[in-house]
Amino acid sequence: MKRRMILDKDVAVPMRDGAVLRCNVFRPDTPGTFPVLMTFGPYGKDVHLSQFMPEAWEALKQRHPEVLKASTCKYLVFETPDPEMWAPEGYVVVKVDSRGSGKSPGRLDVNSPAEFRDFHDAIEWAAVQPWASGKVGLLGVSYYAAGQWMIAAERPPHLAAMLPWQGTYDFYRDRTRQGGILGAGFLHRWWNRSVLRNQHGNPDTPLVDLSTGERNTGPASLSPEQLAANREDYIGNLLARPLNGPWYAERSANLGRIQIPALVVANWGGLGLHLRGTVLGYLGIASRDKWLKVQSGSYFFTFLLPQNVALQRKFFDRYLKGIDNGWENEPRVEVAVRAADDTVARVVRDAQWPLAETRWTQLYLDASDMTLLAAPPQKPASASYPADGQGLTFSSPPLERPLVFAGPIKVKLFVSSSTNDMDLFATLRAFDANGKEVTFFSAVEPRAPVSQGWLRASQRKLDPKRSSAHQPWHPHDESQKLKPGEIVEVDVEIWPGSAALPASYRIALTLQGKDFERPGETGPQRGSGWFLHDDPRDRPPSSFGGAHTVYSGGGRETYLLLPELPGQ
């Protein structure tokens, strides 16, 4: 039965310390109690997508008009569910402005234990309201997915199911420091554009309430000094902590404590922020009822597609409404393999990750001629590049047969630097028979490579208990500086990737001392989008601006490890 929707706006949500946050409640216009879907974050529950991120709104209209046909999109807010798609189906959608953001006064402290405590209190408040059935589920993208791992590990009594749609659980390795390197490009943009613009009391915000047209940051007008005093120094905290430790740990979920049903959705188009940690989050949780789906494209757009909303609803119908709808028959793991033209070549359904039919395939680097070959070279060779240059690209010969792969990727290297450290940027690429690069549309980069990986060489130490042959695990808790010219062995984790490449195509690996960007292209989207690692405070040239050398042969087996799948 379809229902109309009621909006209760700016409802007070009491916290344990006496503070009051504000939320919007979208509920069915019929008597009864209903399960709750909650989002909790700093972007503004009342800021329409068209204002928060105009480029995303325009791209959504152009690429996916079916989303606008399914809803008026009047209440479409970035990275959160469209309530028009849920309230008529018998759900209450509760969107909370986190403390210090939007309509909620207080100290702004995002991604923190304080925020997770507030989230816990909001869940328990919502569960006992007159319109609530007592069961709460979590649904959202990116920020509104990443927080789910944390709060699920806290086990609020009324939290019954979670659906993180492309959101990492690991605050150090994925959210802030990929391979130990500060993700400054995204972090600065995100902090200033997505968070500070919407800080409660900001009188200079351009953001307005989508219903009233009034300033979205509340009636109070705080000075720049008052605003700064009323928030944590997010970037400063990260710069002060280059190594992993307790501060990062309390912002990363204890996955073993999560036991509620979970549908985890990752996306190949999430390089640089969420992809890796979303998949590993799925692997790490203790839930008996858990599913993983790895999709393609832009994870924000796919979240809103009608067929994916139907998938989300089927999951929540089962675990929040108790409907016996056959959800348990869904494959535990479902992976879309991307074709060279950025369509989906095939969908693999399995019971495990990595996929059961994976054949781990090594392609060996030969520094003498910049090739990737099936057999290791016998003669020793080396090749060097300046850290601020275009690096080295190792390429396979034209493929004699199709190459299909999907899963974790790594590269084993032997390297040295003329300085006491080096940052390794590894980019997996593919080219067609005419030499044109194969690229993929992603959330922030219209021409993304197959995959990317990062590692600070001084943080090359591995955890032998958590590492496997295909998945290196770096604790990042110690800096082991290099001696200039010293050859060290490193395992660089390249984030999971997939591609189905025809015969005559080539696979290539580019190694650099800086972020991958294609020469000659202009604008912010040149290969890595905004996910750049370019803060000189984190990467002083004296340590990271030297000459780098890669070694191969002579007993040093330097190779790329691919998760190959049988062809069809």
XYZ file of C-alpha atoms in Angstrom:
568
model
C 0.000 0.000 0.000
C 1.392 3.376 -1.048
C 1.213 6.117 1.584
C 1.659 9.858 1.523
C 4.510 11.465 3.449
C 4.543 13.790 6.463
C 7.618 15.923 7.291
C 8.285 16.849 10.918
C 11.011 19.473 10.649
C 13.765 20.421 13.099
C 12.644 17.941 15.731
C 14.660 18.059 18.965
C 16.835 15.020 19.711
C 18.134 14.992 23.322
C 21.680 13.805 24.050
C 22.982 12.237 27.256
C 24.915 15.388 28.194
C 21.876 17.666 27.888
C 22.644 18.939 24.388
C 19.897 19.007 21.759
C 20.441 18.111 18.111
C 17.942 18.712 15.312
C 16.543 16.208 12.866
C 13.949 15.907 10.118
C 11.459 13.050 10.347
C 9.842 11.842 7.122
C 7.056 9.398 7.978
C 4.059 7.732 6.382
C 0.772 9.631 6.568
C -1.048 6.691 8.140
C -1.495 5.483 11.721
C 0.877 2.845 12.968
C 4.513 2.227 13.772
C 7.251 1.763 11.205
C 10.934 0.836 11.065
C 13.353 3.758 11.033
C 16.174 4.486 8.594
C 18.621 6.994 10.055
C 21.427 9.188 8.721
C 23.691 11.258 10.959
C 26.273 13.713 9.658
C 27.518 17.260 9.022
C 26.480 18.067 5.443
C 23.086 19.576 6.220
C 19.804 17.697 6.380
C 18.112 20.659 4.683
C 20.609 21.425 1.900
C 19.435 20.225 -1.493
C 21.897 18.356 -3.679
C 21.628 21.039 -6.366
C 23.157 23.534 -3.943
C 25.514 21.346 -1.964
C 27.162 19.895 -5.075
C 25.752 21.436 -8.271
C 28.017 19.410 -10.562
C 26.674 16.154 -9.114
C 23.083 17.335 -9.552
C 23.656 18.243 -13.195
C 25.433 14.962 -13.897
C 22.620 13.032 -12.224
C 20.031 14.706 -14.425
C 22.033 14.055 -17.572
C 23.176 10.501 -16.879
C 20.252 9.075 -14.920
C 16.914 10.716 -15.763
C 15.209 7.596 -14.418
C 15.987 8.838 -10.891
C 14.023 12.036 -11.511
C 11.144 10.059 -12.979
C 10.854 7.956 -9.822
C 10.708 10.948 -7.440
C 10.235 14.717 -7.403
C 13.708 14.834 -5.751
C 12.464 17.776 -3.665
C 14.176 16.427 -0.546
C 17.253 14.976 -2.227
C 20.211 15.601 0.069
C 23.777 14.557 -0.727
C 24.697 10.953 0.168
C 21.435 10.202 1.993
C 18.305 8.292 0.932
C 15.489 10.085 -0.869
C 12.601 9.961 1.642
C 10.046 9.978 -1.180
C 11.279 6.492 -2.082
C 10.863 5.177 1.475
C 8.036 6.797 3.450
C 5.325 5.635 1.006
C 6.687 2.101 1.442
C 6.195 2.112 5.207
C 9.485 3.480 6.538
C 10.359 6.490 8.670
C 13.474 8.338 7.471
C 15.248 10.339 10.176
C 18.045 12.708 9.121
C 20.089 14.240 11.944
C 22.440 17.207 11.757
C 25.452 16.150 13.816
C 26.596 18.365 16.657
C 28.037 21.677 15.518
C 26.622 21.440 11.988
C 23.556 22.880 10.300
C 20.714 23.310 12.776
C 22.477 21.474 15.637
C 24.476 23.727 17.999
C 27.595 22.583 19.796
C 31.246 21.791 19.166
C 31.987 20.433 15.690
C 34.021 17.239 16.055
C 33.444 15.011 13.041
C 34.555 11.349 12.838
C 35.134 11.318 16.577
C 34.114 9.241 19.590
C 31.976 12.214 20.668
C 30.050 12.063 17.388
C 29.580 8.306 17.708
C 28.137 8.758 21.217
C 25.645 11.248 19.818
C 24.775 8.826 17.019
C 24.077 6.125 19.603
C 21.753 8.442 21.530
C 19.908 9.457 18.354
C 19.248 5.827 17.416
C 17.889 5.008 20.837
C 15.734 8.160 20.878
C 14.211 7.399 17.469
C 13.454 3.776 18.315
C 10.999 4.673 21.097
C 9.065 7.451 19.338
C 5.302 6.926 18.773
C 5.823 6.354 15.049
C 8.682 3.820 15.456
C 8.438 0.044 15.478
C 11.541 -0.265 17.655
C 13.855 -1.353 14.846
C 16.403 1.043 13.325
C 18.467 0.554 10.174
C 21.313 2.621 8.748
C 21.480 3.636 5.083
C 23.769 6.121 3.365
C 26.746 6.818 1.134
C 30.353 7.749 1.927
C 30.311 9.748 5.198
C 26.872 8.332 5.955
C 28.210 4.842 5.276
C 31.586 5.091 7.041
C 29.964 6.067 10.333
C 27.823 2.944 10.251
C 30.748 0.656 11.065
C 31.563 2.698 14.152
C 28.072 2.871 15.569
C 27.304 -0.763 14.741
C 30.371 -1.760 16.770
C 28.902 0.200 19.714
C 25.805 -2.048 19.552
C 22.891 0.290 20.293
C 20.108 -2.059 21.470
C 17.603 -0.991 18.799
C 19.990 -1.043 15.832
C 18.828 -3.994 13.721
C 20.509 -3.768 10.292
C 23.081 -1.734 8.350
C 23.622 -0.917 4.703
C 26.896 0.994 4.145
C 27.021 2.020 0.489
C 30.694 2.624 -0.275
C 32.124 3.771 3.039
C 35.402 2.659 4.592
C 35.754 1.511 8.164
C 39.511 2.360 8.392
C 40.146 5.962 9.394
C 43.926 5.872 8.874
C 44.501 3.738 5.782
C 41.561 4.886 3.673
C 39.910 7.987 5.078
C 42.990 10.111 5.692
C 46.352 8.480 4.833
C 46.443 6.134 1.866
C 49.587 4.046 2.280
C 50.625 6.401 5.077
C 50.506 9.488 2.807
C 48.162 12.324 3.761
C 45.281 12.539 1.262
C 45.510 16.303 1.327
C 43.697 17.148 -1.911
C 40.450 15.553 -0.841
C 40.769 16.411 2.842
C 41.253 20.147 2.315
C 38.425 20.324 -0.215
C 36.120 18.226 1.957
C 36.858 20.091 5.198
C 36.413 23.555 3.719
C 33.613 22.894 1.249
C 31.547 20.103 2.777
C 32.005 20.674 6.505
C 32.998 24.258 7.361
C 30.449 25.845 5.026
C 27.751 24.175 7.108
C 29.189 24.752 10.592
C 26.441 25.879 12.957
C 26.565 29.643 13.393
C 28.504 30.337 10.182
C 27.024 33.640 8.955
C 28.821 33.519 5.606
C 27.517 30.170 4.390
C 26.002 30.114 0.908
C 23.833 27.141 1.911
C 20.131 27.666 2.511
C 17.291 25.541 3.808
C 15.566 23.852 0.868
C 12.126 24.450 2.435
C 12.400 27.947 3.942
C 15.175 29.588 1.925
C 16.750 30.765 5.178
C 20.407 30.356 6.061
C 21.036 26.709 6.862
C 23.413 27.233 9.783
C 20.883 28.480 12.308
C 20.044 31.964 13.554
C 23.247 32.513 15.576
C 26.083 34.413 13.875
C 29.501 33.522 15.229
C 32.717 35.360 14.419
C 35.567 33.552 12.644
C 37.343 33.323 16.014
C 34.263 31.877 17.712
C 33.749 29.377 14.910
C 37.366 28.217 15.118
C 37.132 27.875 18.896
C 33.959 25.827 18.520
C 35.482 23.056 16.386
C 38.339 20.613 16.318
C 41.273 21.393 14.029
C 40.694 18.397 11.768
C 43.588 18.965 9.346
C 45.945 19.978 12.135
C 45.152 16.795 14.049
C 46.033 14.696 10.990
C 49.266 16.539 10.254
C 50.344 16.094 13.870
C 49.879 12.312 13.621
C 51.734 10.838 10.620
C 51.781 7.355 12.183
C 48.888 5.107 13.110
C 48.036 4.835 16.783
C 45.329 5.115 19.444
C 43.866 8.363 18.075
C 43.181 6.726 14.710
C 42.125 3.447 16.322
C 39.276 5.078 18.241
C 37.993 6.389 14.918
C 38.158 2.983 13.218
C 35.590 0.310 13.981
C 36.220 -2.861 15.945
C 34.655 -4.986 13.234
C 34.500 -8.136 15.333
C 31.821 -6.522 17.511
C 29.414 -6.089 14.578
C 26.856 -8.894 14.482
C 23.742 -7.337 12.910
C 22.669 -8.178 9.334
C 24.634 -6.161 6.785
C 24.410 -5.493 3.077
C 27.744 -3.947 2.084
C 27.990 -2.288 -1.328
C 31.353 -1.256 -2.766
C 32.152 0.345 -6.092
C 35.181 0.149 -8.369
C 34.733 3.897 -8.904
C 35.787 4.679 -5.341
C 39.568 4.917 -5.685
C 41.401 6.956 -3.089
C 38.837 6.982 -0.291
C 36.382 4.137 0.340
C 36.722 1.090 -1.938
C 39.365 -0.882 -0.088
C 37.958 -0.308 3.380
C 34.413 -1.122 2.321
C 35.440 -4.569 1.104
C 37.642 -5.238 4.130
C 34.841 -4.047 6.389
C 32.608 -6.733 4.933
C 35.308 -9.368 5.483
C 35.931 -8.311 9.058
C 32.465 -8.073 10.578
C 31.211 -10.975 12.666
C 27.680 -10.922 11.223
C 26.360 -14.304 10.107
C 23.942 -12.547 7.754
C 26.171 -10.433 5.532
C 26.377 -9.760 1.802
C 28.846 -7.936 -0.448
C 28.105 -6.394 -3.819
C 30.820 -4.664 -5.857
C 29.388 -2.393 -8.531
C 30.721 -0.078 -11.212
C 30.316 3.615 -11.974
C 29.747 6.482 -9.544
C 28.716 5.139 -6.159
C 26.573 8.199 -5.440
C 24.526 7.838 -8.612
C 24.129 4.081 -8.317
C 22.791 4.533 -4.782
C 19.749 6.375 -6.181
C 18.936 4.162 -9.163
C 15.443 2.672 -8.828
C 16.676 -0.911 -9.185
C 19.203 -0.358 -6.395
C 16.635 1.307 -4.142
C 14.515 -1.818 -4.685
C 17.526 -3.927 -3.628
C 17.991 -1.823 -0.489
C 14.296 -2.102 0.321
C 14.294 -5.884 -0.105
C 17.094 -6.147 2.447
C 15.393 -3.892 4.979
C 11.997 -5.510 4.391
C 13.597 -8.752 5.510
C 15.473 -7.507 8.568
C 13.433 -4.505 9.760
C 9.945 -5.705 8.822
C 10.469 -9.451 9.111
C 9.043 -10.160 5.646
C 9.958 -13.590 4.303
C 10.898 -12.374 0.821
C 13.676 -14.784 -0.089
C 16.480 -12.321 0.629
C 18.628 -15.148 2.017
C 18.868 -16.544 -1.505
C 20.894 -13.529 -2.640
C 24.502 -14.538 -3.450
C 26.794 -13.730 -0.559
C 29.218 -12.002 -2.936
C 28.301 -10.432 -6.270
C 30.961 -8.705 -8.356
C 30.519 -6.707 -11.551
C 33.492 -7.103 -13.894
C 34.051 -4.016 -16.012
C 34.416 -4.217 -19.779
C 36.947 -2.110 -21.654
C 34.154 0.207 -22.847
C 33.089 0.889 -19.231
C 30.031 -1.333 -19.372
C 29.681 -4.480 -17.262
C 31.212 -7.479 -19.012
C 29.845 -10.037 -16.565
C 28.597 -10.446 -13.020
C 30.239 -13.109 -10.879
C 28.173 -14.564 -8.042
C 30.046 -16.393 -5.340
C 30.177 -17.168 -1.637
C 33.552 -15.606 -0.877
C 36.031 -12.772 -1.444
C 38.466 -13.061 -3.156
C 36.386 -14.966 -5.678
C 36.776 -18.747 -5.546
C 37.790 -19.062 -9.184
C 40.668 -16.573 -8.819
C 43.986 -17.634 -10.326
C 46.750 -15.465 -8.922
C 48.824 -14.348 -11.899
C 52.239 -12.739 -11.677
C 53.565 -10.361 -14.317
C 57.218 -9.599 -13.752
C 58.766 -6.162 -14.151
C 61.891 -5.918 -16.280
C 63.663 -2.617 -15.680
C 65.921 -3.146 -18.698
C 63.141 -2.515 -21.218
C 60.095 -1.425 -19.162
C 58.112 -4.614 -19.797
C 55.696 -6.794 -17.853
C 56.292 -10.457 -18.684
C 55.015 -13.868 -17.608
C 58.499 -15.071 -16.588
C 60.994 -13.275 -14.311
C 63.996 -11.704 -16.051
C 67.330 -13.357 -15.340
C 69.668 -10.407 -15.754
C 69.709 -7.706 -13.096
C 68.599 -4.266 -14.209
C 67.513 -0.968 -12.739
C 65.737 2.180 -13.884
C 65.475 5.545 -12.187
C 63.098 8.493 -12.247
C 62.862 11.868 -10.490
C 60.165 11.923 -7.812
C 58.527 14.967 -9.387
C 58.533 13.521 -12.921
C 56.312 11.187 -14.923
C 57.890 8.075 -13.453
C 58.240 4.711 -15.189
C 55.605 2.738 -17.072
C 56.020 -1.004 -17.426
C 53.859 -2.525 -20.154
C 52.928 -6.020 -21.235
C 53.156 -7.025 -24.881
C 49.786 -7.232 -26.667
C 47.721 -9.872 -24.895
C 47.642 -13.183 -26.751
C 44.300 -14.052 -25.146
C 41.652 -12.107 -23.232
C 42.550 -11.138 -19.685
C 39.759 -10.985 -17.085
C 40.448 -10.094 -13.466
C 38.589 -8.866 -10.393
C 39.791 -8.609 -6.817
C 42.763 -7.495 -4.687
C 45.982 -6.474 -6.448
C 49.519 -5.857 -5.249
C 52.969 -5.115 -6.601
C 56.217 -6.430 -5.121
C 59.108 -3.989 -5.614
C 62.754 -3.513 -4.791
C 63.515 0.207 -4.674
C 65.944 2.819 -3.434
C 65.971 6.585 -3.078
C 68.627 9.280 -3.081
C 66.948 10.658 0.069
C 65.838 9.153 3.382
C 62.296 8.339 2.231
C 60.114 7.932 -0.820
C 56.415 7.869 -1.593
C 55.351 5.252 -4.118
C 52.364 5.904 -6.357
C 51.396 2.807 -8.358
C 48.788 3.096 -11.108
C 47.377 0.077 -12.924
C 46.372 0.977 -16.488
C 45.170 -0.669 -19.683
C 45.472 0.285 -23.363
C 43.682 -0.877 -26.492
C 45.367 -2.165 -29.634
C 45.785 1.404 -30.925
C 47.421 2.667 -27.747
C 44.349 4.480 -26.400
C 44.008 4.228 -22.642
C 41.068 2.329 -21.204
C 39.398 4.516 -18.562
C 36.347 4.355 -16.314
C 33.800 6.862 -15.061
C 34.004 7.215 -11.278
C 32.635 9.379 -8.487
C 35.197 12.188 -8.877
C 37.142 11.322 -12.025
C 35.538 10.830 -15.440
C 38.630 9.046 -16.786
C 39.881 6.911 -13.912
C 42.576 4.261 -14.459
C 41.970 0.606 -13.625
C 43.246 1.045 -10.068
C 45.771 2.822 -7.878
C 47.918 2.136 -4.836
C 50.106 4.134 -2.474
C 52.866 3.470 0.045
C 55.344 5.528 2.050
C 58.528 3.457 1.920
C 59.511 4.226 5.506
C 56.232 2.569 6.547
C 56.863 -0.615 4.535
C 56.823 -2.883 7.615
C 54.281 -5.699 7.302
C 52.119 -7.346 9.927
C 52.795 -11.058 9.218
C 49.619 -12.182 11.000
C 47.315 -9.971 8.949
C 49.164 -10.064 5.626
C 48.539 -12.666 2.943
C 50.177 -13.398 -0.385
C 47.686 -11.095 -2.143
C 46.864 -8.581 0.622
C 49.758 -6.843 2.389
C 48.869 -5.294 5.745
C 51.008 -2.387 6.896
C 50.532 -1.387 10.555
C 51.874 2.125 9.804
C 52.967 2.398 13.427
C 56.681 2.925 12.843
C 58.877 4.954 10.507
C 61.897 3.049 9.194
C 63.806 5.707 7.288
C 65.895 4.751 4.279
C 69.589 5.208 3.815
C 70.282 6.992 0.527
C 70.930 4.314 -2.095
C 69.801 1.454 0.174
C 67.711 -1.154 -1.664
C 64.589 -2.177 0.239
C 61.800 -4.636 -0.507
C 58.268 -3.254 -0.430
C 54.786 -4.668 -0.995
C 52.496 -1.986 -2.379
C 48.807 -2.682 -2.043
C 46.960 -1.624 -5.169
C 43.300 -1.208 -4.360
C 40.900 -3.838 -5.744
C 40.133 -3.526 -9.433
C 38.477 -5.306 -12.314
C 38.614 -5.374 -16.094
C 37.830 -7.701 -18.968
C 40.421 -6.922 -21.634
C 40.303 -8.414 -25.147
C 43.270 -10.010 -26.842
C 45.668 -7.428 -28.361
C 45.120 -5.029 -25.436
C 47.970 -4.283 -23.021
C 48.172 -4.004 -19.238
C 50.568 -1.439 -17.762
C 51.914 -0.318 -14.398
C 53.036 3.269 -13.843
C 55.312 3.989 -10.851
C 55.808 7.581 -9.749
C 56.842 9.746 -6.834
C 53.712 11.873 -7.074
C 50.024 11.503 -7.892
C 49.050 10.089 -11.250
C 47.867 12.776 -13.660
C 47.967 12.636 -17.420
C 50.365 15.148 -19.007
C 48.764 17.937 -20.989
C 45.325 17.691 -19.383
C 43.921 20.665 -17.465
C 41.448 21.118 -14.635
C 41.106 19.209 -11.358
C 40.216 15.899 -13.026
C 43.304 14.593 -14.810
C 43.493 11.004 -13.615
C 43.180 11.103 -9.819
C 40.404 13.650 -9.384
C 40.721 15.514 -6.098
C 42.384 12.582 -4.380
C 45.852 14.105 -4.398
C 48.677 13.794 -1.890
C 50.380 17.151 -2.294
C 50.726 18.862 1.082
C 54.414 19.857 1.467
C 54.042 19.680 5.252
C 53.458 15.937 4.882
C 55.836 15.504 1.935
C 58.844 17.831 2.401
C 60.985 17.812 -0.769
C 64.100 17.076 1.268
C 62.720 13.596 1.964
C 60.329 12.987 -0.917
C 61.849 14.917 -3.805
C 64.793 12.701 -4.636
C 65.642 10.258 -7.392
C 63.957 6.849 -7.148
C 65.269 3.590 -8.565
C 63.421 0.335 -9.296
C 65.352 -2.950 -9.514
C 64.535 -6.232 -11.272
C 66.186 -9.568 -12.055
C 69.220 -11.136 -10.483
C 67.193 -12.763 -7.722
C 64.956 -9.761 -7.138
C 61.534 -10.879 -8.323
C 59.640 -7.659 -8.855
C 56.108 -8.422 -9.968
C 52.505 -7.333 -10.344
C 49.988 -9.791 -8.857
C 46.599 -9.909 -10.596
C 43.433 -11.800 -9.534
C 42.766 -13.436 -12.899
C 39.414 -15.110 -13.590
C 38.676 -17.772 -16.183
C 37.559 -16.251 -19.471
C 34.161 -16.829 -21.056
